[in-house]
mmCIF file of C-alpha atoms in Angstrom:
data_model
loop_
_atom_site.group_PDB
_atom_site.id
_atom_site.type_symbol
_atom_site.label_atom_id
_atom_site.label_comp_id
_atom_site.label_asym_id
_atom_site.label_seq_id
_atom_site.Cartn_x
_atom_site.Cartn_y
_atom_site.Cartn_z
ATOM 1 C CA MET A 20 0.000 0.000 0.000
ATOM 2 C CA ASN A 21 1.214 3.497 -0.882
ATOM 3 C CA ILE A 22 -0.072 6.401 1.217
ATOM 4 C CA LEU A 23 0.142 10.132 0.504
ATOM 5 C CA VAL A 24 -0.489 12.441 3.472
ATOM 6 C CA PHE A 25 -1.074 16.182 3.367
ATOM 7 C CA GLN A 26 -0.386 17.672 6.795
ATOM 8 C CA GLN A 27 0.647 21.306 6.889
ATOM 9 C CA PHE A 28 2.358 21.195 10.275
ATOM 10 C CA TYR A 29 4.081 17.828 10.178
ATOM 11 C CA THR A 30 6.993 17.419 12.609
ATOM 12 C CA ASN A 31 9.336 14.552 13.411
ATOM 13 C CA SER A 32 10.921 13.431 16.675
ATOM 14 C CA LYS A 33 13.894 15.761 16.225
ATOM 15 C CA GLU A 34 11.658 18.845 16.194
ATOM 16 C CA ALA A 35 9.471 20.630 18.727
ATOM 17 C CA GLY A 36 6.252 18.647 18.849
ATOM 18 C CA ILE A 37 5.675 15.496 16.839
ATOM 19 C CA SER A 38 3.102 14.544 14.237
ATOM 20 C CA ARG A 39 1.152 11.329 14.583
ATOM 21 C CA PHE A 40 2.152 10.552 11.002
ATOM 22 C CA SER A 41 5.823 10.637 11.947
ATOM 23 C CA ILE A 42 5.148 7.745 14.322
ATOM 24 C CA PHE A 43 2.747 5.967 11.959
ATOM 25 C CA ALA A 44 5.133 6.232 8.983
ATOM 26 C CA ASP A 45 7.956 4.652 10.988
ATOM 27 C CA GLU A 46 5.728 1.705 11.865
ATOM 28 C CA TRP A 47 4.277 1.375 8.361
ATOM 29 C CA ALA A 48 7.770 1.379 6.851
ATOM 30 C CA LYS A 49 8.572 -1.776 8.813
ATOM 31 C CA GLN A 50 5.589 -3.433 7.102
ATOM 32 C CA GLY A 51 6.701 -2.371 3.615
ATOM 33 C CA ILE A 52 4.069 0.355 3.358
ATOM 34 C CA LYS A 53 5.327 3.462 1.562
ATOM 35 C CA THR A 54 4.358 6.843 3.004
ATOM 36 C CA THR A 55 4.881 10.247 1.395
ATOM 37 C CA ILE A 56 4.131 13.286 3.550
ATOM 38 C CA ILE A 57 3.710 16.737 2.024
ATOM 39 C CA SER A 58 4.013 19.441 4.653
ATOM 40 C CA GLY A 59 4.571 23.172 5.039
ATOM 41 C CA SER A 60 7.750 25.093 5.721
ATOM 42 C CA ILE A 61 6.767 26.450 9.151
ATOM 43 C CA ASN A 62 6.963 24.741 12.538
ATOM 44 C CA TYR A 63 3.517 25.174 14.138
ATOM 45 C CA MET A 64 4.765 25.546 17.705
ATOM 46 C CA ALA A 65 7.814 27.734 17.184
ATOM 47 C CA GLY A 66 6.570 29.575 14.102
ATOM 48 C CA GLU A 67 10.001 29.151 12.513
ATOM 49 C CA LYS A 68 10.586 28.593 8.808
ATOM 50 C CA LYS A 69 12.537 25.652 7.504
ATOM 51 C CA ARG A 70 15.855 26.222 5.782
ATOM 52 C CA ASN A 71 15.732 26.650 2.001
ATOM 53 C CA SER A 72 12.008 27.427 2.110
ATOM 54 C CA ALA A 73 12.643 30.944 0.792
ATOM 55 C CA PHE A 74 14.456 29.566 -2.277
ATOM 56 C CA LYS A 75 12.361 26.583 -3.419
ATOM 57 C CA LEU A 76 8.670 25.950 -3.965
ATOM 58 C CA PHE A 77 9.121 22.404 -2.646
ATOM 59 C CA TRP A 78 11.987 20.061 -1.774
ATOM 60 C CA LYS A 79 12.596 16.633 -0.279
ATOM 61 C CA GLU A 80 13.550 16.912 3.371
ATOM 62 C CA ILE A 81 13.677 13.184 4.096
ATOM 63 C CA GLU A 82 13.994 10.257 1.704
ATOM 64 C CA GLU A 83 14.671 6.892 3.262
ATOM 65 C CA ASP A 84 13.264 3.381 3.091
ATOM 66 C CA ASN A 85 9.501 3.693 2.524
ATOM 67 C CA ILE A 86 9.325 7.263 3.949
ATOM 68 C CA THR A 87 9.513 10.517 1.985
ATOM 69 C CA VAL A 88 8.869 13.954 3.468
ATOM 70 C CA ILE A 89 8.399 16.861 1.073
ATOM 71 C CA ARG A 90 8.368 20.434 2.358
ATOM 72 C CA VAL A 91 6.551 23.136 0.408
ATOM 73 C CA TYR A 92 6.426 26.900 0.606
ATOM 74 C CA ALA A 93 3.923 28.521 2.986
ATOM 75 C CA SER A 94 3.835 32.196 3.931
ATOM 76 C CA SER A 95 5.073 33.202 7.389
ATOM 77 C CA VAL A 96 3.908 36.819 7.147
ATOM 78 C CA GLY A 97 1.985 37.703 10.318
ATOM 79 C CA TYR A 98 1.985 34.027 11.265
ATOM 80 C CA ARG A 99 0.955 34.653 14.893
ATOM 81 C CA THR A 100 -2.207 36.499 13.785
ATOM 82 C CA PHE A 101 -5.396 34.813 12.591
ATOM 83 C CA ILE A 102 -5.294 36.527 9.175
ATOM 84 C CA GLY A 103 -1.617 35.656 8.773
ATOM 85 C CA ARG A 104 -2.345 32.046 9.658
ATOM 86 C CA VAL A 105 -5.136 31.863 7.049
ATOM 87 C CA PHE A 106 -2.802 33.336 4.413
ATOM 88 C CA SER A 107 -0.256 30.672 5.343
ATOM 89 C CA TYR A 108 -2.949 28.021 4.793
ATOM 90 C CA ILE A 109 -3.802 29.391 1.350
ATOM 91 C CA THR A 110 -0.215 29.619 0.103
ATOM 92 C CA PHE A 111 0.394 26.102 1.361
ATOM 93 C CA ILE A 112 -2.535 24.760 -0.659
ATOM 94 C CA PHE A 113 -1.129 26.014 -3.963
ATOM 95 C CA SER A 114 2.416 24.828 -3.264
ATOM 96 C CA ALA A 115 1.243 21.464 -1.951
ATOM 97 C CA PHE A 116 -0.975 20.841 -4.993
ATOM 98 C CA ILE A 117 1.957 21.308 -7.356
ATOM 99 C CA ALA A 118 4.135 19.007 -5.253
ATOM 100 C CA GLY A 119 1.328 16.446 -5.044
ATOM 101 C CA MET A 120 1.003 16.281 -8.804
ATOM 102 C CA PHE A 121 4.711 15.481 -9.189
ATOM 103 C CA VAL A 122 4.906 12.553 -6.776
ATOM 104 C CA GLU A 123 4.117 8.987 -7.784
ATOM 105 C CA LYS A 124 0.517 7.763 -7.729
ATOM 106 C CA HIS A 125 -0.687 6.544 -4.322
ATOM 107 C CA ASP A 126 -3.499 4.204 -3.308
ATOM 108 C CA VAL A 127 -4.759 6.611 -0.652
ATOM 109 C CA VAL A 128 -4.540 10.384 -0.221
ATOM 110 C CA ILE A 129 -5.128 11.604 3.344
ATOM 111 C CA ALA A 130 -5.936 15.186 4.322
ATOM 112 C CA SER A 131 -5.101 15.726 7.996
ATOM 113 C CA SER A 132 -7.185 18.607 9.317
ATOM 114 C CA PRO A 133 -7.035 21.247 10.747
ATOM 115 C CA PRO A 134 -6.600 23.434 8.872
ATOM 116 C CA ILE A 135 -9.853 22.561 7.126
ATOM 117 C CA PHE A 136 -8.626 24.009 3.825
ATOM 118 C CA ILE A 137 -6.114 21.186 3.442
ATOM 119 C CA GLY A 138 -8.992 19.100 2.165
ATOM 120 C CA PHE A 139 -8.944 21.073 -1.110
ATOM 121 C CA VAL A 140 -5.448 20.010 -2.116
ATOM 122 C CA ALA A 141 -5.828 16.408 -0.957
ATOM 123 C CA TYR A 142 -9.154 15.933 -2.725
ATOM 124 C CA ALA A 143 -7.879 17.593 -5.921
ATOM 125 C CA VAL A 144 -4.785 15.395 -6.039
ATOM 126 C CA SER A 145 -6.829 12.271 -5.283
ATOM 127 C CA PHE A 146 -9.259 13.212 -8.087
ATOM 128 C CA PHE A 147 -6.615 13.805 -10.744
ATOM 129 C CA ARG A 148 -4.477 10.843 -9.687
ATOM 130 C CA ARG A 149 -7.507 8.541 -9.218
ATOM 131 C CA SER A 150 -6.691 7.670 -5.623
ATOM 132 C CA LYS A 151 -8.992 7.189 -2.644
ATOM 133 C CA PHE A 152 -9.611 10.346 -0.610
ATOM 134 C CA VAL A 153 -9.552 10.073 3.205
ATOM 135 C CA PHE A 154 -10.367 13.048 5.415
ATOM 136 C CA GLU A 155 -8.824 13.053 8.897
ATOM 137 C CA VAL A 156 -10.419 15.311 11.528
ATOM 138 C CA ARG A 157 -8.356 16.137 14.635
ATOM 139 C CA ASP A 158 -10.372 19.148 15.856
ATOM 140 C CA PRO A 159 -14.020 20.238 15.549
ATOM 141 C CA TRP A 160 -13.517 23.012 13.002
ATOM 142 C CA PRO A 161 -14.774 25.693 12.648
ATOM 143 C CA ASP A 162 -16.459 25.405 16.050
ATOM 144 C CA VAL A 163 -13.217 25.887 18.027
ATOM 145 C CA ALA A 164 -12.278 29.030 16.060
ATOM 146 C CA VAL A 165 -15.791 30.405 16.601
ATOM 147 C CA ALA A 166 -15.732 29.638 20.344
ATOM 148 C CA LEU A 167 -12.372 31.408 20.694
ATOM 149 C CA GLY A 168 -13.713 34.464 18.876
ATOM 150 C CA TYR A 169 -11.389 34.163 15.885
ATOM 151 C CA VAL A 170 -14.275 33.816 13.428
ATOM 152 C CA LYS A 171 -17.348 35.965 14.040
ATOM 153 C CA SER A 172 -18.837 36.548 10.598
ATOM 154 C CA LYS A 173 -21.868 34.342 9.996
ATOM 155 C CA THR A 174 -21.062 34.376 6.285
ATOM 156 C CA ILE A 175 -17.543 33.050 6.853
ATOM 157 C CA ILE A 176 -18.781 30.451 9.350
ATOM 158 C CA SER A 177 -21.393 29.260 6.851
ATOM 159 C CA PHE A 178 -18.739 29.122 4.112
ATOM 160 C CA ILE A 179 -16.347 27.038 6.227
ATOM 161 C CA ASN A 180 -19.156 24.670 7.224
ATOM 162 C CA SER A 181 -20.025 24.253 3.536
ATOM 163 C CA ILE A 182 -16.403 23.380 2.789
ATOM 164 C CA ALA A 183 -16.363 20.839 5.598
ATOM 165 C CA ARG A 184 -19.586 19.223 4.336
ATOM 166 C CA LEU A 185 -18.037 18.923 0.877
ATOM 167 C CA PHE A 186 -15.035 17.027 2.254
ATOM 168 C CA TYR A 187 -17.215 14.825 4.458
ATOM 169 C CA ARG A 188 -19.271 13.914 1.406
ATOM 170 C CA LYS A 189 -16.374 13.300 -0.991
ATOM 171 C CA ALA A 190 -14.259 11.275 1.431
ATOM 172 C CA LYS A 191 -14.374 7.496 1.128
ATOM 173 C CA LEU A 192 -13.499 7.383 4.820
ATOM 174 C CA ILE A 193 -13.318 9.887 7.689
ATOM 175 C CA ILE A 194 -10.832 9.200 10.477
ATOM 176 C CA VAL A 195 -10.951 10.965 13.854
ATOM 177 C CA ASN A 196 -8.618 10.756 16.846
ATOM 178 C CA SER A 197 -11.206 10.542 19.609
ATOM 179 C CA PRO A 198 -14.624 8.929 20.181
ATOM 180 C CA GLY A 199 -15.906 12.393 21.063
ATOM 181 C CA LEU A 200 -15.160 13.649 17.568
ATOM 182 C CA LYS A 201 -17.044 10.719 16.097
ATOM 183 C CA GLU A 202 -20.081 11.623 18.215
ATOM 184 C CA TYR A 203 -19.649 15.258 17.156
ATOM 185 C CA LEU A 204 -19.632 14.402 13.440
ATOM 186 C CA ILE A 205 -22.636 12.114 13.773
ATOM 187 C CA GLY A 206 -24.687 14.424 15.974
ATOM 188 C CA LYS A 207 -23.675 17.866 14.692
ATOM 189 C CA LYS A 208 -22.795 17.174 11.066
ATOM 190 C CA GLY A 209 -25.096 14.275 10.232
ATOM 191 C CA ILE A 210 -22.325 11.945 9.060
ATOM 192 C CA SER A 211 -23.081 8.226 8.852
ATOM 193 C CA GLU A 212 -21.527 6.235 11.678
ATOM 194 C CA ASN A 213 -20.282 3.637 9.191
ATOM 195 C CA LYS A 214 -18.166 6.224 7.388
ATOM 196 C CA ILE A 215 -16.125 7.181 10.479
ATOM 197 C CA GLY A 216 -13.189 5.346 11.998
ATOM 198 C CA ILE A 217 -11.308 6.154 15.210
ATOM 199 C CA VAL A 218 -7.525 6.057 15.628
ATOM 200 C CA LEU A 219 -6.118 7.731 18.729
ATOM 201 C CA ASN A 220 -2.790 9.558 18.735
ATOM 202 C CA PRO A 221 0.072 7.110 19.356
ATOM 203 C CA VAL A 222 2.858 7.507 21.893
ATOM 204 C CA THR A 223 6.252 5.955 22.432
ATOM 205 C CA THR A 224 6.519 4.918 26.056
ATOM 206 C CA THR A 225 9.533 5.971 28.101
ATOM 207 C CA PRO A 226 10.914 2.817 29.802
ATOM 208 C CA LEU A 227 10.202 2.902 33.522
ATOM 209 C CA ASN A 228 13.624 1.377 34.125
ATOM 210 C CA SER A 229 15.352 4.416 32.597
ATOM 211 C CA LYS A 230 15.372 6.242 35.912
ATOM 212 C CA LYS A 231 19.100 6.914 35.684
ATOM 213 C CA ILE A 232 18.684 9.243 32.701
ATOM 214 C CA ALA A 233 15.767 11.006 34.397
ATOM 215 C CA GLU A 234 17.791 11.430 37.580
ATOM 216 C CA GLU A 235 20.708 12.840 35.625
ATOM 217 C CA MET A 236 18.403 15.350 33.978
ATOM 218 C CA ARG A 237 16.904 16.328 37.338
ATOM 219 C CA THR A 238 20.428 17.038 38.556
ATOM 220 C CA GLU A 239 21.245 18.958 35.381
ATOM 221 C CA MET A 240 18.068 21.048 35.762
ATOM 222 C CA ASN A 241 18.625 21.519 39.519
ATOM 223 C CA TRP A 242 15.318 19.788 40.312
ATOM 224 C CA ASN A 243 16.598 17.282 42.873
ATOM 225 C CA ASN A 244 14.833 18.944 45.802
ATOM 226 C CA LYS A 245 11.769 20.012 43.838
ATOM 227 C CA PHE A 246 8.316 18.630 43.173
ATOM 228 C CA VAL A 247 8.029 19.437 39.469
ATOM 229 C CA VAL A 248 4.696 20.145 37.793
ATOM 230 C CA ILE A 249 5.283 20.184 34.026
ATOM 231 C CA TYR A 250 3.311 21.559 31.096
ATOM 232 C CA SER A 251 4.721 20.554 27.711
ATOM 233 C CA GLY A 252 3.644 21.397 24.203
ATOM 234 C CA ALA A 253 1.986 24.143 22.210
ATOM 235 C CA MET A 254 0.884 27.176 24.201
ATOM 236 C CA SER A 255 -2.259 27.622 22.136
ATOM 237 C CA ALA A 256 -5.393 29.614 22.835
ATOM 238 C CA VAL A 257 -7.488 26.655 24.033
ATOM 239 C CA TYR A 258 -5.356 26.305 27.179
ATOM 240 C CA ASP A 259 -6.084 28.287 30.338
ATOM 241 C CA PHE A 260 -2.627 29.377 31.448
ATOM 242 C CA ASP A 261 -4.000 32.097 33.716
ATOM 243 C CA THR A 262 -5.515 29.449 35.978
ATOM 244 C CA ILE A 263 -2.202 27.557 36.156
ATOM 245 C CA LEU A 264 -0.332 30.764 36.966
ATOM 246 C CA ASN A 265 -2.887 31.647 39.638
ATOM 247 C CA VAL A 266 -2.321 28.231 41.205
ATOM 248 C CA ALA A 267 1.446 28.719 41.003
ATOM 249 C CA LYS A 268 1.133 32.004 42.883
ATOM 250 C CA LYS A 269 -0.923 30.392 45.639
ATOM 251 C CA LEU A 270 1.565 27.535 45.975
ATOM 252 C CA SER A 271 4.614 29.812 46.040
ATOM 253 C CA LYS A 272 4.662 29.440 49.832
ATOM 254 C CA TYR A 273 5.765 25.843 49.284
ATOM 255 C CA PRO A 274 9.418 26.204 48.181
ATOM 256 C CA LYS A 275 9.750 22.691 46.811
ATOM 257 C CA ILE A 276 6.905 23.011 44.253
ATOM 258 C CA LEU A 277 8.100 24.182 40.826
ATOM 259 C CA PHE A 278 6.003 24.786 37.700
ATOM 260 C CA VAL A 279 7.824 24.168 34.413
ATOM 261 C CA PHE A 280 6.467 25.239 31.013
ATOM 262 C CA VAL A 281 8.159 23.699 27.968
ATOM 263 C CA GLY A 282 7.152 24.871 24.505
ATOM 264 C CA ASP A 283 6.049 27.832 22.463
ATOM 265 C CA GLY A 284 2.947 29.366 20.972
ATOM 266 C CA ARG A 285 0.821 32.456 20.787
ATOM 267 C CA GLN A 286 0.173 32.560 24.570
ATOM 268 C CA LYS A 287 3.816 32.349 25.608
ATOM 269 C CA SER A 288 4.364 36.117 25.585
ATOM 270 C CA HIS A 289 1.376 36.505 27.911
ATOM 271 C CA ILE A 290 2.812 33.895 30.292
ATOM 272 C CA ILE A 291 6.217 35.612 30.283
ATOM 273 C CA GLU A 292 4.594 38.976 30.968
ATOM 274 C CA ARG A 293 2.588 37.693 33.924
ATOM 275 C CA VAL A 294 5.526 35.839 35.450
ATOM 276 C CA LYS A 295 7.690 38.941 35.160
ATOM 277 C CA ASN A 296 5.158 41.552 36.273
ATOM 278 C CA GLU A 297 3.771 39.491 39.161
ATOM 279 C CA LYS A 298 7.164 38.074 40.135
ATOM 280 C CA ILE A 299 5.958 34.471 40.170
ATOM 281 C CA ALA A 300 9.233 32.922 41.296
ATOM 282 C CA ASN A 301 8.200 29.248 41.212
ATOM 283 C CA VAL A 302 7.689 29.199 37.431
ATOM 284 C CA LEU A 303 10.393 28.122 34.988
ATOM 285 C CA LEU A 304 9.939 28.764 31.266
ATOM 286 C CA LEU A 305 11.879 26.606 28.817
ATOM 287 C CA PRO A 306 12.027 26.966 25.022
ATOM 288 C CA SER A 307 10.722 24.441 22.541
ATOM 289 C CA VAL A 308 12.876 21.329 22.406
ATOM 290 C CA SER A 309 12.806 18.162 20.332
ATOM 291 C CA TYR A 310 10.207 15.507 21.071
ATOM 292 C CA GLN A 311 13.035 13.220 22.144
ATOM 293 C CA LYS A 312 14.226 15.689 24.787
ATOM 294 C CA VAL A 313 10.792 16.709 25.995
ATOM 295 C CA LYS A 314 10.029 13.076 26.798
ATOM 296 C CA TRP A 315 13.012 13.027 29.160
ATOM 297 C CA LEU A 316 11.966 16.330 30.699
ATOM 298 C CA ILE A 317 8.537 14.817 31.393
ATOM 299 C CA ALA A 318 10.190 11.682 32.798
ATOM 300 C CA SER A 319 12.227 13.951 35.095
ATOM 301 C CA ALA A 320 9.138 15.753 36.404
ATOM 302 C CA ASP A 321 6.709 14.487 39.049
ATOM 303 C CA ILE A 322 3.323 15.224 37.477
ATOM 304 C CA GLY A 323 1.955 16.608 34.215
ATOM 305 C CA ILE A 324 -0.726 19.283 34.011
ATOM 306 C CA ALA A 325 -3.253 20.372 31.386
ATOM 307 C CA VAL A 326 -5.917 23.028 32.005
ATOM 308 C CA LEU A 327 -8.265 23.899 29.154
ATOM 309 C CA LYS A 328 -10.764 26.684 28.753
ATOM 310 C CA ASP A 329 -14.406 25.966 29.458
ATOM 311 C CA LEU A 330 -15.549 25.563 25.854
ATOM 312 C CA SER A 331 -18.212 23.000 24.980
ATOM 313 C CA THR A 332 -16.401 22.067 21.755
ATOM 314 C CA LEU A 333 -13.377 20.845 23.717
ATOM 315 C CA LYS A 334 -15.314 18.047 25.405
ATOM 316 C CA HIS A 335 -14.977 16.100 22.148
ATOM 317 C CA VAL A 336 -11.162 16.136 21.942
ATOM 318 C CA TYR A 337 -8.089 14.805 23.697
ATOM 319 C CA SER A 338 -5.262 16.982 24.932
ATOM 320 C CA THR A 339 -2.580 14.679 23.571
ATOM 321 C CA LYS A 340 0.051 15.973 25.990
ATOM 322 C CA THR A 341 -1.820 13.954 28.632
ATOM 323 C CA PHE A 342 -0.898 10.848 26.602
ATOM 324 C CA ASP A 343 2.763 11.911 26.785
ATOM 325 C CA TYR A 344 2.496 12.270 30.561
ATOM 326 C CA MET A 345 1.024 8.779 30.896
ATOM 327 C CA SER A 346 3.587 7.252 28.560
ATOM 328 C CA ALA A 347 6.317 8.576 30.882
ATOM 329 C CA GLY A 348 4.594 7.150 33.954
ATOM 330 C CA LYS A 349 3.510 10.532 35.348
ATOM 331 C CA PRO A 350 0.148 11.246 36.997
ATOM 332 C CA VAL A 351 -2.026 13.801 35.213
ATOM 333 C CA VAL A 352 -3.764 16.778 36.771
ATOM 334 C CA LEU A 353 -6.423 17.628 34.206
ATOM 335 C CA ALA A 354 -8.980 20.439 34.294
ATOM 336 C CA MET A 355 -11.226 19.594 31.376
ATOM 337 C CA LYS A 356 -14.646 18.117 30.671
ATOM 338 C CA GLY A 357 -15.472 15.338 28.237
ATOM 339 C CA VAL A 358 -13.695 12.390 26.671
ATOM 340 C CA ASN A 359 -10.214 13.310 27.914
ATOM 341 C CA ALA A 360 -11.342 13.355 31.548
ATOM 342 C CA ASP A 361 -13.150 10.048 30.984
ATOM 343 C CA LEU A 362 -9.986 8.440 29.633
ATOM 344 C CA ILE A 363 -7.626 9.770 32.320
ATOM 345 C CA CYS A 364 -9.755 9.273 35.411
ATOM 346 C CA ARG A 365 -12.269 6.567 34.493
ATOM 347 C CA ASP A 366 -10.541 4.327 31.973
ATOM 348 C CA ALA A 367 -6.885 4.649 33.017
ATOM 349 C CA ASN A 368 -7.212 5.839 36.650
ATOM 350 C CA ALA A 369 -4.086 7.852 35.915
ATOM 351 C CA GLY A 370 -4.707 11.221 37.521
ATOM 352 C CA ILE A 371 -7.005 13.735 39.139
ATOM 353 C CA CYS A 372 -9.692 15.386 36.989
ATOM 354 C CA LEU A 373 -11.369 18.694 37.735
ATOM 355 C CA ASN A 374 -13.651 21.208 36.076
ATOM 356 C CA PRO A 375 -12.099 23.936 33.901
ATOM 357 C CA GLY A 376 -11.080 26.981 35.920
ATOM 358 C CA ASP A 377 -11.146 25.155 39.282
ATOM 359 C CA SER A 378 -7.966 26.727 40.636
ATOM 360 C CA HIS A 379 -8.665 25.608 44.208
ATOM 361 C CA GLY A 380 -9.200 22.001 43.101
ATOM 362 C CA ILE A 381 -5.986 22.061 41.061
ATOM 363 C CA GLU A 382 -4.104 23.487 44.039
ATOM 364 C CA MET A 383 -5.422 20.741 46.327
ATOM 365 C CA ALA A 384 -4.638 18.015 43.757
ATOM 366 C CA ILE A 385 -1.009 19.138 43.455
ATOM 367 C CA LEU A 386 -0.606 19.307 47.221
ATOM 368 C CA GLU A 387 -2.182 15.879 47.653
ATOM 369 C CA LEU A 388 0.144 14.257 45.140
ATOM 370 C CA SER A 389 3.213 16.035 46.501
ATOM 371 C CA ASN A 390 2.446 14.653 49.974
ATOM 372 C CA ASN A 391 1.349 11.163 48.966
ATOM 373 C CA PRO A 392 4.159 9.278 47.188
ATOM 374 C CA ASN A 393 2.173 6.030 47.146
ATOM 375 C CA LYS A 394 -0.703 7.606 45.235
ATOM 376 C CA LEU A 395 1.753 9.434 42.990
ATOM 377 C CA ASP A 396 3.429 6.153 42.100
ATOM 378 C CA LYS A 397 0.158 4.241 41.686
ATOM 379 C CA LEU A 398 -1.445 6.750 39.321
ATOM 380 C CA GLY A 399 1.763 7.017 37.314
ATOM 381 C CA LYS A 400 2.014 3.250 36.849
ATOM 382 C CA ASN A 401 -1.667 3.038 35.910
ATOM 383 C CA GLY A 402 -1.169 5.624 33.184
ATOM 384 C CA TYR A 403 1.960 3.950 31.877
ATOM 385 C CA GLU A 404 0.287 0.552 31.649
ATOM 386 C CA PHE A 405 -2.767 2.044 29.921
ATOM 387 C CA ALA A 406 -0.581 3.865 27.388
ATOM 388 C CA ALA A 407 1.528 0.775 26.689
ATOM 389 C CA LYS A 408 -1.592 -1.314 26.062
ATOM 390 C CA ASN A 409 -3.889 1.124 24.257
ATOM 391 C CA LEU A 410 -1.754 3.914 22.770
ATOM 392 C CA SER A 411 1.258 2.062 21.386
ATOM 393 C CA ALA A 412 2.526 2.997 17.943
ATOM 394 C CA ARG A 413 2.353 -0.617 16.760
ATOM 395 C CA LYS A 414 -1.288 -1.090 17.796
ATOM 396 C CA LEU A 415 -2.616 2.211 16.454
ATOM 397 C CA SER A 416 -0.660 2.104 13.185
ATOM 398 C CA THR A 417 -2.188 -1.331 12.579
ATOM 399 C CA ASP A 418 -5.643 0.019 13.432
ATOM 400 C CA TYR A 419 -5.162 2.761 10.842
ATOM 401 C CA ILE A 420 -4.145 0.353 8.074
ATOM 402 C CA ASN A 421 -7.069 -1.930 8.896
ATOM 403 C CA LEU A 422 -9.419 1.009 8.318
ATOM 404 C CA LEU A 423 -7.778 1.809 4.967
ATOM 405 C CA LYS A 424 -7.711 -1.729 3.581
ATOM 406 C CA PRO A 425 -11.438 -2.027 2.718
ATOM 407 C CA ILE A 426 -11.320 1.068 0.493
ATOM 408 C CA VAL A 427 -7.983 0.180 -1.137
ATOM 409 C CA VAL A 428 -8.305 -3.558 -1.841
ATOM 410 C CA PRO A 429 -11.372 -3.258 -4.155
ATOM 411 C CA GLN A 430 -9.507 -0.626 -6.185
ATOM 412 C CA ARG A 431 -6.471 -2.889 -6.590
ATOM 413 C CA LYS A 432 -8.616 -5.849 -7.636
ATOM 414 C CA SER A 433 -10.213 -3.792 -10.393
ATOM 415 C CA ASN A 434 -6.853 -2.684 -11.828
#
């Protein structure tokens, strides 16, 4: 099977953040499945352009056994603004279409959304190259953008919804990364249940017996006498960093508790400003680092935290950083409603779940875990075991291929 993926913000393990298709492609390559990924020239988290992107419309970044990654031009003008981001989407579409028409024919063409507009290029290439079109939905667009106030015009909202309906209709298969998104598409968009498959985001578990490396990093970071609460990943608008900072201020009277933020994004400047102006001394801000390094930073911490804004659309999605926490054997303090809370606290019993904005509850959860090493250890092991069993790259990559086979095999038989 040959697979072509369009994902504008693809990243590999050596970059800040990691794409699910980086992990899937590695697993598929072992099975002889060829994967070509066409992606943009800007790192989503850091907002940095790739080298050579100013000089070429597209170029091969990686070409190895069964995996090819092609980078294409996308505008970085005003990238941190909503209008700039949309312009980046549009320029990517044109560049990606040209690149897509030059690669070999594939059995399946996957559009990984958001952004929603990526469906245009994937569907067009699948149409002209006579491949099967698969639409992957990782966020409930445009509902999230509307809830955050980025899109207010009813005309634009109606237009985006029309685009989404077109892709839902044209796709041979729709793949989502949470059961909540499947319910959302069935209930809100009227999509047939039989057309939707679920594949969660995979993780690579950090071996629990690798404590030596974690201890060395704790020493390097001067965390030996600290109880470290870590947030890792994109500092995007859906996260409620003000609540975390408010909790940090209240817990500043406990010298051993340290809050560490690792990553980048549009809210980072706000976090820096608050920490500086309010002199929140128990907060450490670290830049974006590779996925490989961030896993060791998480392994060196004591608990992971994720606090999302109280938006009804978010109850359908997973905060995938919570998967990273579990895969490193760290308990999760999660302030979020919906499927993510169900997975962490009901299915995995891997943390403490609270309502969005519950700063007092978050404060009490951190204090409880810092004073109860047995519970800390138990929740961490529960999460690790759940991740190893249900979120492994091997299992989920196989699940993905099993969803694709029914739409690919008939096509091959007819050729």
